[in-house]
């Protein structure tokens, strides 16, 4: 039955993707991208990948639509007519697609117990998590400890991406800004329903973000998801009260500090492990009991991930908003 | 029981998607996307019980809490655009 549901959702995803490509109105494309994100999250969930689904939910539902609309405010709403040769690109794409489809013939069947994913390292992770780290969520154990190097790399990639976007968009801060027309930067707080809903929900969203952050060892969640949820709460505040007000609450310098500080915290935990006599990112030496040390290390690096993701997402949001005011 | 509910939710999602793809106006699509989000919350909740993993309901909670932010962003987008257009027209006449 799961397969039927999965095929149904994937069919809807395919329809959405085709519609996104075909529409010339970019605003419609942004709306459909929201649906595509929801469909992908539902599909991940169907495949029992709750951590990934939560990441897609946190980013797709809150942040990505806001960022896409921020981009749209800087450009026009209509897609320009393509000038390149259509036949050539179509041929290249179909050739690549055929190669990929041909490659899938060699793959093991969906859910097959003989697949390399089930036989290679996964059994070892499932076995040893209890012994080495003793937390219920194996995903967090793999992400934070067994594969800590990869996650450190991911955090640095997020940080670098944020720096890249800031380089592209920031320009001269404050320079060339024309005085905003009266009433343009008040946000939605003058409207009753957004104001009431927002004020009621922002504390709960922040609370939920903290829950996701610190509950990652027991259920789906962790730094990436929590960072996106907390950023969504602040973005909601910015939409309600105006973006300037949100910058007064958390200034740009603090956001940059968060972005860099999270990555430094992660790396610092690794260096601390070295100083205490272990390997880089070996948390076992952080406490007297190796299992306790592992748990402490995972908690610390997840905090670092959360700080970086929040800082980078909000920096990007403010960069777009500031650019919109200058234009 | 859960299967029937899941199927019904999937059909509703398909209908919402049809409205989002066909339009015709922008407001149809905004409403369709919002409704699609609500249906995803329902689908995730039902499937969590179907699989016997009710702790996975966190995901539905995440959607329920932050899904409407996108709609607020759409409202703000149209509002600032209208304000800016007015300002531009005013500057043009002067």
PDB file of C-alpha atoms in Angstrom, chain A residues 136-313:
ATOM      1  CA  UNK A 136      17.331   6.160  20.340  1.00  0.00           C
ATOM      2  CA  UNK A 137      17.589   8.145  17.084  1.00  0.00           C
ATOM      3  CA  UNK A 138      20.221   6.408  14.981  1.00  0.00           C
ATOM      4  CA  UNK A 139      20.016   9.154  12.348  1.00  0.00           C
ATOM      5  CA  UNK A 140      21.322  11.707  14.828  1.00  0.00           C
ATOM      6  CA  UNK A 141      24.072   9.317  15.906  1.00  0.00           C
ATOM      7  CA  UNK A 142      25.200   8.817  12.307  1.00  0.00           C
ATOM      8  CA  UNK A 143      24.925  12.495  11.443  1.00  0.00           C
ATOM      9  CA  UNK A 144      26.556  13.853  14.563  1.00  0.00           C
ATOM     10  CA  UNK A 145      29.164  11.288  15.499  1.00  0.00           C
ATOM     11  CA  UNK A 146      29.855   8.475  13.010  1.00  0.00           C
ATOM     12  CA  UNK A 147      29.703  10.929  10.118  1.00  0.00           C
ATOM     13  CA  UNK A 148      30.704  14.043  12.033  1.00  0.00           C
ATOM     14  CA  UNK A 149      33.222  15.084   9.376  1.00  0.00           C
ATOM     15  CA  UNK A 150      30.525  15.183   6.686  1.00  0.00           C
ATOM     16  CA  UNK A 151      28.236  17.271   8.861  1.00  0.00           C
ATOM     17  CA  UNK A 152      31.074  19.670   9.661  1.00  0.00           C
ATOM     18  CA  UNK A 153      31.570  20.006   5.914  1.00  0.00           C
ATOM     19  CA  UNK A 154      27.865  20.685   5.459  1.00  0.00           C
ATOM     20  CA  UNK A 155      27.926  23.429   8.074  1.00  0.00           C
ATOM     21  CA  UNK A 156      30.886  25.053   6.325  1.00  0.00           C
ATOM     22  CA  UNK A 157      29.041  24.796   3.002  1.00  0.00           C
ATOM     23  CA  UNK A 158      25.981  26.513   4.517  1.00  0.00           C
ATOM     24  CA  UNK A 159      28.243  29.207   5.939  1.00  0.00           C
ATOM     25  CA  UNK A 160      30.067  29.681   2.634  1.00  0.00           C
ATOM     26  CA  UNK A 161      26.761  29.866   0.752  1.00  0.00           C
ATOM     27  CA  UNK A 162      25.557  32.566   3.127  1.00  0.00           C
ATOM     28  CA  UNK A 163      28.757  34.562   2.651  1.00  0.00           C
ATOM     29  CA  UNK A 164      28.390  34.173  -1.123  1.00  0.00           C
ATOM     30  CA  UNK A 165      24.819  35.495  -1.133  1.00  0.00           C
ATOM     31  CA  UNK A 166      25.825  38.419   1.078  1.00  0.00           C
ATOM     32  CA  UNK A 167      28.663  39.280  -1.303  1.00  0.00           C
ATOM     33  CA  UNK A 168      26.257  39.272  -4.242  1.00  0.00           C
ATOM     34  CA  UNK A 169      23.414  41.205  -2.638  1.00  0.00           C
ATOM     35  CA  UNK A 170      24.681  43.340   0.182  1.00  0.00           C
ATOM     36  CA  UNK A 171      26.255  46.123  -1.889  1.00  0.00           C
ATOM     37  CA  UNK A 172      26.857  49.302   0.051  1.00  0.00           C
ATOM     38  CA  UNK A 173      24.887  49.042   3.283  1.00  0.00           C
ATOM     39  CA  UNK A 174      22.801  52.155   3.826  1.00  0.00           C
ATOM     40  CA  UNK A 175      24.187  53.820   0.716  1.00  0.00           C
ATOM     41  CA  UNK A 176      21.803  54.778  -2.081  1.00  0.00           C
ATOM     42  CA  UNK A 177      18.791  53.933   0.034  1.00  0.00           C
ATOM     43  CA  UNK A 178      15.925  56.190  -0.834  1.00  0.00           C
ATOM     44  CA  UNK A 179      13.486  57.144   1.906  1.00  0.00           C
ATOM     45  CA  UNK A 180      10.740  54.573   1.936  1.00  0.00           C
ATOM     46  CA  UNK A 181       7.304  55.907   1.038  1.00  0.00           C
ATOM     47  CA  UNK A 182       5.099  56.337   4.101  1.00  0.00           C
ATOM     48  CA  UNK A 183       3.317  53.178   5.138  1.00  0.00           C
ATOM     49  CA  UNK A 184       5.509  50.871   3.080  1.00  0.00           C
ATOM     50  CA  UNK A 185       7.567  49.343   5.855  1.00  0.00           C
ATOM     51  CA  UNK A 186       4.913  48.873   8.498  1.00  0.00           C
ATOM     52  CA  UNK A 187       4.410  45.231   7.666  1.00  0.00           C
ATOM     53  CA  UNK A 188       1.161  43.376   8.070  1.00  0.00           C
ATOM     54  CA  UNK A 189       0.627  44.336  11.706  1.00  0.00           C
ATOM     55  CA  UNK A 190      -2.111  46.798  10.797  1.00  0.00           C
ATOM     56  CA  UNK A 191      -4.271  43.913   9.676  1.00  0.00           C
ATOM     57  CA  UNK A 192      -6.095  42.224  12.498  1.00  0.00           C
ATOM     58  CA  UNK A 193      -5.828  38.535  11.630  1.00  0.00           C
ATOM     59  CA  UNK A 194      -2.105  38.438  10.812  1.00  0.00           C
ATOM     60  CA  UNK A 195      -1.337  40.460  13.938  1.00  0.00           C
ATOM     61  CA  UNK A 196      -3.312  38.236  16.300  1.00  0.00           C
ATOM     62  CA  UNK A 197      -2.165  34.972  14.691  1.00  0.00           C
ATOM     63  CA  UNK A 198       1.440  36.109  14.574  1.00  0.00           C
ATOM     64  CA  UNK A 199       1.611  37.316  18.150  1.00  0.00           C
ATOM     65  CA  UNK A 200      -0.007  34.131  19.365  1.00  0.00           C
ATOM     66  CA  UNK A 201       2.186  31.805  17.387  1.00  0.00           C
ATOM     67  CA  UNK A 202       5.691  33.304  17.375  1.00  0.00           C
ATOM     68  CA  UNK A 203       6.503  32.188  20.950  1.00  0.00           C
ATOM     69  CA  UNK A 204       5.216  28.711  20.209  1.00  0.00           C
ATOM     70  CA  UNK A 205       7.230  28.467  17.000  1.00  0.00           C
ATOM     71  CA  UNK A 206      10.369  29.439  18.912  1.00  0.00           C
ATOM     72  CA  UNK A 207       9.526  26.916  21.622  1.00  0.00           C
ATOM     73  CA  UNK A 208       8.986  24.227  19.003  1.00  0.00           C
ATOM     74  CA  UNK A 209      12.314  25.170  17.432  1.00  0.00           C
ATOM     75  CA  UNK A 210      14.069  24.632  20.765  1.00  0.00           C
ATOM     76  CA  UNK A 211      12.239  21.329  21.194  1.00  0.00           C
ATOM     77  CA  UNK A 212      13.373  20.150  17.764  1.00  0.00           C
ATOM     78  CA  UNK A 213      16.910  21.301  18.546  1.00  0.00           C
ATOM     79  CA  UNK A 214      17.291  19.461  21.825  1.00  0.00           C
ATOM     80  CA  UNK A 215      15.030  16.509  21.119  1.00  0.00           C
ATOM     81  CA  UNK A 216      17.049  15.460  18.074  1.00  0.00           C
ATOM     82  CA  UNK A 217      18.658  12.596  19.963  1.00  0.00           C
ATOM     83  CA  UNK A 218      15.272  11.051  20.731  1.00  0.00           C
ATOM     84  CA  UNK A 219      13.009  11.895  17.787  1.00  0.00           C
ATOM     85  CA  UNK A 220      13.246  13.434  14.350  1.00  0.00           C
ATOM     86  CA  UNK A 221      15.033  16.743  14.560  1.00  0.00           C
ATOM     87  CA  UNK A 222      18.345  18.421  15.158  1.00  0.00           C
ATOM     88  CA  UNK A 223      20.248  21.556  14.364  1.00  0.00           C
ATOM     89  CA  UNK A 224      19.368  21.955  10.693  1.00  0.00           C
ATOM     90  CA  UNK A 225      15.623  21.675  11.258  1.00  0.00           C
ATOM     91  CA  UNK A 226      15.630  23.786  14.404  1.00  0.00           C
ATOM     92  CA  UNK A 227      17.684  26.512  12.728  1.00  0.00           C
ATOM     93  CA  UNK A 228      15.198  26.746   9.879  1.00  0.00           C
ATOM     94  CA  UNK A 229      12.213  26.812  12.267  1.00  0.00           C
ATOM     95  CA  UNK A 230      13.699  29.563  14.453  1.00  0.00           C
ATOM     96  CA  UNK A 231      14.577  31.550  11.336  1.00  0.00           C
ATOM     97  CA  UNK A 232      10.969  31.116  10.159  1.00  0.00           C
ATOM     98  CA  UNK A 233       9.717  32.588  13.439  1.00  0.00           C
ATOM     99  CA  UNK A 234      11.929  35.670  13.033  1.00  0.00           C
ATOM    100  CA  UNK A 235      10.905  36.008   9.382  1.00  0.00           C
ATOM    101  CA  UNK A 236       7.267  35.933  10.508  1.00  0.00           C
ATOM    102  CA  UNK A 237       8.065  38.747  12.955  1.00  0.00           C
ATOM    103  CA  UNK A 238       9.712  40.689  10.130  1.00  0.00           C
ATOM    104  CA  UNK A 239       6.662  40.238   7.907  1.00  0.00           C
ATOM    105  CA  UNK A 240       4.361  41.466  10.660  1.00  0.00           C
ATOM    106  CA  UNK A 241       6.293  44.368  12.128  1.00  0.00           C
ATOM    107  CA  UNK A 242       8.438  45.356   9.179  1.00  0.00           C
ATOM    108  CA  UNK A 243      11.908  44.165   8.329  1.00  0.00           C
ATOM    109  CA  UNK A 244      13.674  47.125  10.008  1.00  0.00           C
ATOM    110  CA  UNK A 245      12.084  46.269  13.328  1.00  0.00           C
ATOM    111  CA  UNK A 246      13.365  42.701  13.051  1.00  0.00           C
ATOM    112  CA  UNK A 247      16.848  44.073  12.383  1.00  0.00           C
ATOM    113  CA  UNK A 248      16.593  46.100  15.578  1.00  0.00           C
ATOM    114  CA  UNK A 249      15.813  42.917  17.493  1.00  0.00           C
ATOM    115  CA  UNK A 250      18.663  40.932  15.949  1.00  0.00           C
ATOM    116  CA  UNK A 251      21.164  43.269  14.233  1.00  0.00           C
ATOM    117  CA  UNK A 252      23.228  42.197  11.228  1.00  0.00           C
ATOM    118  CA  UNK A 253      26.406  41.906  13.244  1.00  0.00           C
ATOM    119  CA  UNK A 254      24.756  39.439  15.608  1.00  0.00           C
ATOM    120  CA  UNK A 255      23.546  37.375  12.642  1.00  0.00           C
ATOM    121  CA  UNK A 256      27.052  37.245  11.205  1.00  0.00           C
ATOM    122  CA  UNK A 257      28.345  36.307  14.636  1.00  0.00           C
ATOM    123  CA  UNK A 258      25.795  33.511  14.859  1.00  0.00           C
ATOM    124  CA  UNK A 259      26.724  32.176  11.422  1.00  0.00           C
ATOM    125  CA  UNK A 260      30.437  32.141  12.136  1.00  0.00           C
ATOM    126  CA  UNK A 261      30.080  31.247  15.812  1.00  0.00           C
ATOM    127  CA  UNK A 262      28.118  28.086  15.091  1.00  0.00           C
ATOM    128  CA  UNK A 263      30.734  26.810  12.657  1.00  0.00           C
ATOM    129  CA  UNK A 264      33.500  27.736  15.127  1.00  0.00           C
ATOM    130  CA  UNK A 265      31.653  25.938  17.934  1.00  0.00           C
ATOM    131  CA  UNK A 266      31.468  22.791  15.811  1.00  0.00           C
ATOM    132  CA  UNK A 267      35.147  22.959  14.877  1.00  0.00           C
ATOM    133  CA  UNK A 268      36.023  23.885  18.471  1.00  0.00           C
ATOM    134  CA  UNK A 269      34.401  20.697  19.785  1.00  0.00           C
ATOM    135  CA  UNK A 270      36.588  18.771  17.342  1.00  0.00           C
ATOM    136  CA  UNK A 271      39.743  20.587  18.473  1.00  0.00           C
ATOM    137  CA  UNK A 272      38.773  20.088  22.120  1.00  0.00           C
ATOM    138  CA  UNK A 273      38.660  16.363  21.430  1.00  0.00           C
ATOM    139  CA  UNK A 274      42.198  16.561  20.063  1.00  0.00           C
ATOM    140  CA  UNK A 275      43.443  18.540  23.056  1.00  0.00           C
ATOM    141  CA  UNK A 276      41.957  15.963  25.412  1.00  0.00           C
ATOM    142  CA  UNK A 277      43.873  13.191  23.692  1.00  0.00           C
ATOM    143  CA  UNK A 278      41.433  11.837  21.124  1.00  0.00           C
ATOM    144  CA  UNK A 279      41.069  12.297  17.379  1.00  0.00           C
ATOM    145  CA  UNK A 280      39.489  15.315  15.713  1.00  0.00           C
ATOM    146  CA  UNK A 281      35.705  15.162  16.339  1.00  0.00           C
ATOM    147  CA  UNK A 282      36.109  12.152  18.642  1.00  0.00           C
ATOM    148  CA  UNK A 283      33.670  13.025  21.405  1.00  0.00           C
ATOM    149  CA  UNK A 284      34.407  10.024  23.608  1.00  0.00           C
ATOM    150  CA  UNK A 285      37.131  11.915  25.456  1.00  0.00           C
ATOM    151  CA  UNK A 286      34.911  14.885  26.320  1.00  0.00           C
ATOM    152  CA  UNK A 287      33.662  13.234  29.522  1.00  0.00           C
ATOM    153  CA  UNK A 288      34.899  10.519  31.846  1.00  0.00           C
ATOM    154  CA  UNK A 289      32.368   8.064  30.469  1.00  0.00           C
ATOM    155  CA  UNK A 290      32.823   7.680  26.661  1.00  0.00           C
ATOM    156  CA  UNK A 291      29.054   7.313  26.100  1.00  0.00           C
ATOM    157  CA  UNK A 292      28.360  10.504  28.079  1.00  0.00           C
ATOM    158  CA  UNK A 293      31.125  12.196  26.083  1.00  0.00           C
ATOM    159  CA  UNK A 294      29.499  11.177  22.809  1.00  0.00           C
ATOM    160  CA  UNK A 295      26.138  12.545  23.934  1.00  0.00           C
ATOM    161  CA  UNK A 296      27.693  15.834  25.088  1.00  0.00           C
ATOM    162  CA  UNK A 297      29.559  16.192  21.816  1.00  0.00           C
ATOM    163  CA  UNK A 298      26.443  15.594  19.724  1.00  0.00           C
ATOM    164  CA  UNK A 299      24.472  18.116  21.778  1.00  0.00           C
ATOM    165  CA  UNK A 300      27.213  20.740  21.315  1.00  0.00           C
ATOM    166  CA  UNK A 301      27.707  20.253  17.588  1.00  0.00           C
ATOM    167  CA  UNK A 302      23.926  20.252  17.009  1.00  0.00           C
ATOM    168  CA  UNK A 303      23.824  23.609  18.796  1.00  0.00           C
ATOM    169  CA  UNK A 304      26.561  24.841  16.458  1.00  0.00           C
ATOM    170  CA  UNK A 305      24.618  23.641  13.415  1.00  0.00           C
ATOM    171  CA  UNK A 306      21.456  25.352  14.665  1.00  0.00           C
ATOM    172  CA  UNK A 307      23.218  28.686  15.251  1.00  0.00           C
ATOM    173  CA  UNK A 308      24.839  28.680  11.820  1.00  0.00           C
ATOM    174  CA  UNK A 309      21.647  27.766   9.978  1.00  0.00           C
ATOM    175  CA  UNK A 310      19.604  30.435  11.789  1.00  0.00           C
ATOM    176  CA  UNK A 311      22.249  33.092  11.203  1.00  0.00           C
ATOM    177  CA  UNK A 312      22.761  32.298   7.531  1.00  0.00           C
ATOM    178  CA  UNK A 313      19.050  32.035   6.660  1.00  0.00           C
TER     179      UNK A 313
END
